[in-house]
Coordinates of C-alpha atoms and ligand atoms in Angstrom, one line a residue:
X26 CA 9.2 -6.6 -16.4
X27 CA 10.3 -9.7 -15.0
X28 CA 14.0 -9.7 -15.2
X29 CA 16.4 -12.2 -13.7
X30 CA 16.7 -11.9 -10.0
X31 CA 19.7 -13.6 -9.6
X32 CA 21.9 -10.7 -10.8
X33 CA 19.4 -8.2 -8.1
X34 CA 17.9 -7.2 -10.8
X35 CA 14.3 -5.2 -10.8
X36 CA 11.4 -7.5 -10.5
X37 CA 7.9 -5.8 -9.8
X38 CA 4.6 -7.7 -9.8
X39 CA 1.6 -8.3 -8.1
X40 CA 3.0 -11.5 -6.1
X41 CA 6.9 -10.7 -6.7
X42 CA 8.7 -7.5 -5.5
X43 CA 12.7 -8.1 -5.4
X44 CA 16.0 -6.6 -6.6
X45 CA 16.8 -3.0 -6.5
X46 CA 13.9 -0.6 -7.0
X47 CA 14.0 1.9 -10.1
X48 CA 10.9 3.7 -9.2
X49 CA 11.4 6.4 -12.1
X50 CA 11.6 3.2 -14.9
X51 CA 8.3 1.6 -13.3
X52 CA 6.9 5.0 -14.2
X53 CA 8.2 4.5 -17.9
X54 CA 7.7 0.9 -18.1
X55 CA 3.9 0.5 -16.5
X56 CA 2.9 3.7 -18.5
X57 CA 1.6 5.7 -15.1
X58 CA 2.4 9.6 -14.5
X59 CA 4.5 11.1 -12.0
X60 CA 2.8 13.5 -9.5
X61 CA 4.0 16.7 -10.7
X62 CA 4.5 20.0 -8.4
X63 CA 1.4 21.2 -10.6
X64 CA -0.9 18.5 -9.4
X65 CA 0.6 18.6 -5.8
X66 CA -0.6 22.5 -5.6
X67 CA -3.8 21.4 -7.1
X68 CA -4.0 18.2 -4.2
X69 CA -2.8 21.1 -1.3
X70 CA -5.8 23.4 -3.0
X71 CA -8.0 20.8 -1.4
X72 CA -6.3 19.1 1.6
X73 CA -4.3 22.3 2.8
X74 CA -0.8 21.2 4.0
X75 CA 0.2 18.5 1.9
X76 CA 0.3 15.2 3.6
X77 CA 4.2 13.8 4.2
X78 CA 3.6 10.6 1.9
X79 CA 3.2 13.4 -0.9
X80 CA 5.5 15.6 0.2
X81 CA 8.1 13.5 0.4
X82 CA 7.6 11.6 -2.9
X83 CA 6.2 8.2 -1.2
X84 CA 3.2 8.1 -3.5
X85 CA 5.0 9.1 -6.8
X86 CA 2.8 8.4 -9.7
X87 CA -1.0 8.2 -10.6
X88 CA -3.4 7.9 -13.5
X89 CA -6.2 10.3 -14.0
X90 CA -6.0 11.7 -10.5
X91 CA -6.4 15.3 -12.2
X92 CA -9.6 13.9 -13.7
X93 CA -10.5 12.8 -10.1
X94 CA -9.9 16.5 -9.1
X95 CA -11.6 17.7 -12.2
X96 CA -14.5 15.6 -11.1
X97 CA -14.2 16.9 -7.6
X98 CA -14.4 20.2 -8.4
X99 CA -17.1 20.0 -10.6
X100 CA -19.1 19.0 -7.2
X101 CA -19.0 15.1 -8.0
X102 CA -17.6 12.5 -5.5
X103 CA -15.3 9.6 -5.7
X104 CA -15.0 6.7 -4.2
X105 CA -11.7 5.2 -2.5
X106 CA -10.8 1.6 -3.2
X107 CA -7.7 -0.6 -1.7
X108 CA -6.9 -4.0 -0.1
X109 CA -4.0 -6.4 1.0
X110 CA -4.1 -9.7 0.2
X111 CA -4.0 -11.9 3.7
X112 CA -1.1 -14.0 3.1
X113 CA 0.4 -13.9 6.8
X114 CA 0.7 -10.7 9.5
X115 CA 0.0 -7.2 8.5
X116 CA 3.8 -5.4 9.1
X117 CA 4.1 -1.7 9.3
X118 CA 5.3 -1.4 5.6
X119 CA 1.4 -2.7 4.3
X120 CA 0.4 0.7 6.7
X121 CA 1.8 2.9 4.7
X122 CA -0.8 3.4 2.2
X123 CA -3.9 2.8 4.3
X124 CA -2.5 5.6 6.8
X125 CA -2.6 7.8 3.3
X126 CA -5.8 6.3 2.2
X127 CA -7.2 7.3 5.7
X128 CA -6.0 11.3 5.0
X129 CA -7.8 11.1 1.8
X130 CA -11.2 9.9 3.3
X131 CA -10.9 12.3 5.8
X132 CA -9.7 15.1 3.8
X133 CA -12.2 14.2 0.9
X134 CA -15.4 12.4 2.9
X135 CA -14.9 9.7 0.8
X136 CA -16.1 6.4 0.7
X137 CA -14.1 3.2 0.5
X138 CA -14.3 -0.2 -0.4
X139 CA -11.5 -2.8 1.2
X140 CA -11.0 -5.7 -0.2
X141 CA -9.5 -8.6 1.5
X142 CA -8.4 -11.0 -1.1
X143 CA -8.5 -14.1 0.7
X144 CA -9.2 -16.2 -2.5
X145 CA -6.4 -14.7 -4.4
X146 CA -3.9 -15.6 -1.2
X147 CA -5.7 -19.6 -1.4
X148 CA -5.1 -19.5 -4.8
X149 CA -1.3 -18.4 -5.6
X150 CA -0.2 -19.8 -2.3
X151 CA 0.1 -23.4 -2.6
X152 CA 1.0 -24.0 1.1
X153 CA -2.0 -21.8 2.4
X154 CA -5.6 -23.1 2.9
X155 CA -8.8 -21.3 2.5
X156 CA -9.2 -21.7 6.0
X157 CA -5.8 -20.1 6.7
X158 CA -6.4 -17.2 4.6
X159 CA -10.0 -16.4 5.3
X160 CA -8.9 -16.3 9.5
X161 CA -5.8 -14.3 8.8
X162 CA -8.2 -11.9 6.6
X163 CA -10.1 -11.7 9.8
X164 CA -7.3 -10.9 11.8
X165 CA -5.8 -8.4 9.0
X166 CA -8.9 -6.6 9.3
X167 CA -8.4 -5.5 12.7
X168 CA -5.3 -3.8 11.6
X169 CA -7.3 -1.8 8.9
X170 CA -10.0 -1.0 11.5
X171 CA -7.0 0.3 13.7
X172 CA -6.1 2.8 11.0
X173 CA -9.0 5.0 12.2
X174 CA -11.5 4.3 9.2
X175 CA -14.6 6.0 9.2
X176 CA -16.8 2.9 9.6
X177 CA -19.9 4.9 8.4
X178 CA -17.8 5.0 5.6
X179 CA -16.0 2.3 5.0
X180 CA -16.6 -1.2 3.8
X181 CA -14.2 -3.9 4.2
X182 CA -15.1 -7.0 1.3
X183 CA -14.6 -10.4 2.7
X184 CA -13.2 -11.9 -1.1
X185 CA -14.7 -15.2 -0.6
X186 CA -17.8 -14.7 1.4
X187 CA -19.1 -12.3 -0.9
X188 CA -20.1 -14.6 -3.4
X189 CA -23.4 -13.2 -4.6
X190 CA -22.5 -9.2 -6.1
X191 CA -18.6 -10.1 -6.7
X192 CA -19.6 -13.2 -8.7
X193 CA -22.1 -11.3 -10.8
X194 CA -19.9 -8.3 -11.6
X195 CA -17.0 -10.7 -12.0
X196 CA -18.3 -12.6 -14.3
X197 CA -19.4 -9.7 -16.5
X198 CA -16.0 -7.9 -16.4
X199 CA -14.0 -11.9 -17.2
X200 CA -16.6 -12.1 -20.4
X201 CA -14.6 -9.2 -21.7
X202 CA -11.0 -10.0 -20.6
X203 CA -8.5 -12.6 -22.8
X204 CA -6.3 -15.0 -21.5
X205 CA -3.8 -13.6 -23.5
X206 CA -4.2 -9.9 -22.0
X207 CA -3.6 -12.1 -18.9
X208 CA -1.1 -14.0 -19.4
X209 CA 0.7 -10.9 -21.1
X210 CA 0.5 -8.7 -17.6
X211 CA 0.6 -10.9 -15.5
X212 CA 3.3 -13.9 -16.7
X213 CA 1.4 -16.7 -16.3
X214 CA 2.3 -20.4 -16.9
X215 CA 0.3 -22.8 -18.8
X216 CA 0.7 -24.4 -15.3
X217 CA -0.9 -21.5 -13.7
X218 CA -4.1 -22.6 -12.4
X219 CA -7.6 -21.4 -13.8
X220 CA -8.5 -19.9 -10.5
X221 CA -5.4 -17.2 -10.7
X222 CA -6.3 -16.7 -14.3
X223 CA -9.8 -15.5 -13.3
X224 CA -9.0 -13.2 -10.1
X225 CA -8.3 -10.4 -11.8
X226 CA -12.0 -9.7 -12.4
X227 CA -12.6 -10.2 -9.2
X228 CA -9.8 -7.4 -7.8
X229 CA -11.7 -5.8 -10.5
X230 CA -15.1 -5.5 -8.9
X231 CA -14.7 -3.2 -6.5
X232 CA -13.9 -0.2 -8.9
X233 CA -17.4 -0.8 -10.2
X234 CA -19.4 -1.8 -6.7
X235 CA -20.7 1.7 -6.2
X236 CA -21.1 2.5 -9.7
X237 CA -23.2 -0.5 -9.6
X238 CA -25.2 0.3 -6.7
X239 CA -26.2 3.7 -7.7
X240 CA -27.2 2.8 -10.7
X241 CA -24.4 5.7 -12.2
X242 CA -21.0 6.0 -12.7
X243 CA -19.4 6.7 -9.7
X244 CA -15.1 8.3 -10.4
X245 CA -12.9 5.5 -8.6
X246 CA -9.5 6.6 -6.7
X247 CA -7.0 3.4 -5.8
X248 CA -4.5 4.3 -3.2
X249 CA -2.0 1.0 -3.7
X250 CA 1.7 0.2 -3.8
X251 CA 3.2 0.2 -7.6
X252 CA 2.8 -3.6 -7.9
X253 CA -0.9 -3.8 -8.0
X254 CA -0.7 -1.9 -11.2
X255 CA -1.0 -4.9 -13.9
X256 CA -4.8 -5.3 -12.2
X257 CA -5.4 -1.3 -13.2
X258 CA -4.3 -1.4 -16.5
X259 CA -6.4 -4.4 -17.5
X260 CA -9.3 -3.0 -15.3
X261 CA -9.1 0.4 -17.3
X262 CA -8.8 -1.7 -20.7
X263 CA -12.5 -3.5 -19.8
X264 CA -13.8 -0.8 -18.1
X265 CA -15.2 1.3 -20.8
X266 CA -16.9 -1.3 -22.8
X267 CA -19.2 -2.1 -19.7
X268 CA -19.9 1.8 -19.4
X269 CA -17.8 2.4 -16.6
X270 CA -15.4 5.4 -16.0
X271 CA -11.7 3.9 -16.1
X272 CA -10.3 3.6 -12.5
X273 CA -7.3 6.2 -11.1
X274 CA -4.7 5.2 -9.5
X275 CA -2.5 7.2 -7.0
X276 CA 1.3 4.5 -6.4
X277 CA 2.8 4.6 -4.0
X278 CA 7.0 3.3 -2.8
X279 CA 7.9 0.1 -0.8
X280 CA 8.8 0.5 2.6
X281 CA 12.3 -1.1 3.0
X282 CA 13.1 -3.7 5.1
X283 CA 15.5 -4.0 8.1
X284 CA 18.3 -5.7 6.0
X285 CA 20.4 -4.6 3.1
X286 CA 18.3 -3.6 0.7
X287 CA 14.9 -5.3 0.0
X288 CA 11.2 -4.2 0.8
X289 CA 9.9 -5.0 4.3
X290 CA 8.5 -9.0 3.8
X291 CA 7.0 -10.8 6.1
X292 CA 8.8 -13.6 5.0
X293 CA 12.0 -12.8 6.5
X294 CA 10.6 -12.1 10.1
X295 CA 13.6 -10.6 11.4
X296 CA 13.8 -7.7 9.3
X297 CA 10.1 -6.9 9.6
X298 CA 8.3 -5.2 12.4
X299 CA 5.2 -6.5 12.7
X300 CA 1.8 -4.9 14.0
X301 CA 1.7 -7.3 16.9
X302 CA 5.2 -7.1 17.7
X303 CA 6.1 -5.9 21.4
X304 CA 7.8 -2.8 21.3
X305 CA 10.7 -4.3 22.8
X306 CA 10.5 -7.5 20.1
X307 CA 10.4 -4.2 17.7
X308 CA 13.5 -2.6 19.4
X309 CA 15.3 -5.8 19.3
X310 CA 15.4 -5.8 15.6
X311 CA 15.7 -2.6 14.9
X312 CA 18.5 -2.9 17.1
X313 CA 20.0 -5.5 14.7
X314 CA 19.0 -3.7 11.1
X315 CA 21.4 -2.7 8.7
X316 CA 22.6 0.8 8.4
X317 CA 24.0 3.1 6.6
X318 CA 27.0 3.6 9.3
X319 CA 30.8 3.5 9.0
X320 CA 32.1 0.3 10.7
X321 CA 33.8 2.0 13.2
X322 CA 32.3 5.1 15.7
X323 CA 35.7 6.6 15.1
X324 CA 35.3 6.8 10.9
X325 CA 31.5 7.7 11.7
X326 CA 32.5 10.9 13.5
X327 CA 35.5 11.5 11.2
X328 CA 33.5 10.4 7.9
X329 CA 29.5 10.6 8.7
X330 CA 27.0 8.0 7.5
X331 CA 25.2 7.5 4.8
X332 CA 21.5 8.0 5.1
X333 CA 20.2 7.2 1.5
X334 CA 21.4 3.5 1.7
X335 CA 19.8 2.9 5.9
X336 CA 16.4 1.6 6.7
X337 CA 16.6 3.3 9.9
X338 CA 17.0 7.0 8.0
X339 CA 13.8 5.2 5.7
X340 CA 11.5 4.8 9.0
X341 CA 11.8 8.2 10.0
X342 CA 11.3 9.6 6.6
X343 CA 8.0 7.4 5.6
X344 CA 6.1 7.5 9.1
X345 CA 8.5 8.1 12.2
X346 CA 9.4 12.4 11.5
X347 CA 6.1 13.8 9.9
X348 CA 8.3 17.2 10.7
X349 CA 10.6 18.0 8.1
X350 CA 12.4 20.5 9.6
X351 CA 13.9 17.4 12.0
X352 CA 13.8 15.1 9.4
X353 CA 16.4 17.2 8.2
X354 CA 18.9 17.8 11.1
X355 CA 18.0 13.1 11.7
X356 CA 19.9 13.0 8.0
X357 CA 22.6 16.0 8.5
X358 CA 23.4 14.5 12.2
X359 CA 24.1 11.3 10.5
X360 CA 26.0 12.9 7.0
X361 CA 27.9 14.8 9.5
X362 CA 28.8 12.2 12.0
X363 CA 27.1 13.9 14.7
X364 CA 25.2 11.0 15.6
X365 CA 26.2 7.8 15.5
X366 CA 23.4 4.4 14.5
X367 CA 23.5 3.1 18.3
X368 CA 21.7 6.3 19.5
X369 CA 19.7 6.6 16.2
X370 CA 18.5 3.4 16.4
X371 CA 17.6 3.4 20.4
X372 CA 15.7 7.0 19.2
X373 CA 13.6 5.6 16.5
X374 CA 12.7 2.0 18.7
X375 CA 11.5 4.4 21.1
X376 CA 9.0 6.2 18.7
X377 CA 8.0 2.4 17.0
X378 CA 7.4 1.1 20.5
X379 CA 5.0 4.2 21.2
X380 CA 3.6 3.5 17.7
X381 CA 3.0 0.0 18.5
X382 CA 1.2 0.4 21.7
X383 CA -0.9 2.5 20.1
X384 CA -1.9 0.6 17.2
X385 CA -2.4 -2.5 19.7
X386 CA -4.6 -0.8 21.6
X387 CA -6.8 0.5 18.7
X388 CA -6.4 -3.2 17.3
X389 CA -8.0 -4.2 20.4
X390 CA -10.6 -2.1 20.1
X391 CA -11.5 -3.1 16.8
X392 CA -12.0 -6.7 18.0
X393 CA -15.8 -5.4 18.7
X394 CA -16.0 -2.9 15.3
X395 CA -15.5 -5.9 12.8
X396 CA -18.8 -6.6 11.6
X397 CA -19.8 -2.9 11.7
X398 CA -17.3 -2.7 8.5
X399 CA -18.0 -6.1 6.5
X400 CA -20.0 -5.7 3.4
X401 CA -22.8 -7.2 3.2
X402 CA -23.9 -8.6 -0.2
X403 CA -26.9 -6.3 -1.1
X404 CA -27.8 -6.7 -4.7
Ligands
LIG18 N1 -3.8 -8.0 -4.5 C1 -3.6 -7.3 -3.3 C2 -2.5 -7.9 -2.5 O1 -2.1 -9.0 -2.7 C3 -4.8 -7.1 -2.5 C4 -5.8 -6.0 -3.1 C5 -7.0 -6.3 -3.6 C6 -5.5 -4.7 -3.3 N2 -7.5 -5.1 -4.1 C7 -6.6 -4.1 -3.9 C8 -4.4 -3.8 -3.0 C9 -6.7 -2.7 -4.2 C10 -4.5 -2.5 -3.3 C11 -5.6 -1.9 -3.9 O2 -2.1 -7.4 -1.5

């Protein structure tokens, strides 16, 4: 999968996402399913009007999500798993799938496990400390809590306060995991240190915490961006010979960042809108974004734009226009030249900043929630 990034070419993995996105050849080359129209009327059987992020193709493929429904309708529960890694801010991109994950708790009274993965930050970050990542897991938690979590519900995993029941579980599910099966999905060095080599039992665990628990298999459902999907497949390799059910997986796409091309990183701040930006801070950069526009408002209204290629078409579309009826006169406005990117862009920094203050405020909030959703190690 790692190809050479100087030409732009596709690179996809766990800590690398660049190049141009091919999300039907991930499907091919990571093995996964697309979501069908079949399994969409079977999802909409249970959650009534399909949610945008499946109507519009944002979460694409999955593994064994019709078992999870087979399981479901046979009267049997699931439990939700995802995480982030707390390697800096949380933008609106990393919301994308815990909004989604929120509709299927809700929709599905499920559980869910969080995991904050403040070890595996520490350890492929060399400029980060534990220290560093362990506060900014802290402070990425709020975000989570702002998402509207059940917290009766919901339990966020502190990675490297959780010693006790990670350890133990991790330890069994590493026994039964090669270096090479590592190496091989993952692309590690010799160099690589011993600590990355391990993690991936620990993102492992918390497929098998409830199963664990309840002393019985428990179905597992993991809402997550397409890159986390080298931890799934070796987690569905190990899983059955410790008599655990395999783990599903429902992928979803990158949201794109404000320049040319690119998902939204939080390593280039200034095409990245950030929880805790101010909405005018927010409007300022949308304000500067690429676009899909002509270079002239004269060849715009003689020509039209090009929404396919512009971030600010891609905000409206993944969480900005839930309605698809106006989602649809946004793009034929633009195609048509009806409307050029100045107005569109001053339109959509007025629904971010809305967004924004919103989120802050529920942030806020969550300030007090916090422990309320830690785990606590009870083994
Ligand atoms: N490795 C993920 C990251 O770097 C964090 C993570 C842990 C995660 N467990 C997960 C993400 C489960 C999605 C689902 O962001």
């Amino acid at each position: 999968m790692v190809e050479d990034e100087e030409k732009g070419e596709m690179v996809v993995t766990p800590w690398e996402v660049s190049g141009e996105i091919d999300y039907e050849r991930l499907i091919e080359e990571f093995g996964t399913q697309p979501i069908d129209d079949q399994l969409l009327e079977r999802i909409k059987k249970h959650t009534g009007e399909l949610h945008p992020q499946l109507r519009r193709r944002i979460f694409f493929s999955h593994r064994d999500l019709d078992w999870i429904l087979d399981m479901y309708e046979g009267g049997r529960s699931f439990v939700l798993y995802t995480g982030r890694g707390p390697s800096g801010p949380v933008h609106i991109g990393h919301l994308i799938p815990w909004i989604f994950t929120k509709h299927l708790q809700d929709v599905f009274g499920s559980k869910l496990y969080f995991q904050m993965t403040d070890d595996e930050k520490f350890l492929v970050k060399p400029e980060l400390t534990l220290e560093k990542t362990n506060s900014l897991a802290y402070d990425n938690a709020l975000d989570v809590i702002a998402v509207g979590f059940n917290p009766k519900k919901t339990k966020i995993i502190m990675d490297s306060e959780s010693g006790g029941i990670l350890y133990k579980l991790a330890i069994r599910i590493a026994k039964r995991i090669t270096f090479s099966t590592i190496k091989a999905a993952f692309g590690l060095e010799e160099s690589s240190n011993i600590g990355i080599i391990f993690f991936p039992a620990i993102q492992a665990v918390p497929c098998f915490i409830e199963s664990h628990l309840e002393g019985e298999n428990v179905p597992c459902l993991i809402p997550a961006a397409i890159d986390q999907d080298p931890y799934w497949r070796v987690t569905r390799d190990v899983a059955p010979k410790l008599g655990y059910y395999k783990p599903a997986q429902i992928h979803c796409k990158f949201l794109p960042g404000l320049g040319k091309g690119g998902k939204m990183s939080a390593s280039m701040p200034e095409t990245c809108i950030f929880t805790t930006d101010t909405p005018e801070e927010a409007k300022k950069k949308l304000w500067n974004a690429f676009t899909g526009g002509r270079p002239t408002a004269k060849e715009q209204r003689l020509h039209g734009g090009n929404p396919t290629i512009c971030p600010i078409y891609h905000y409206y579309y993944y969480l900005f226009e839930p309605d698809d009826k106006r989602l649809e006169e946004i793009r034929w406005e633009c195609r048509t030249g009806k409307t050029l990117c100045g107005e569109c862009k001053l339109r959509l920094a007025e629904r971010v900043g809305r967004f924004l203050t919103e989120h802050q405020k529920k942030r806020e909030e969550a300030r007090d929630k916090i422990e309320e959703y830690i785990f606590k190690i009870k083994d």
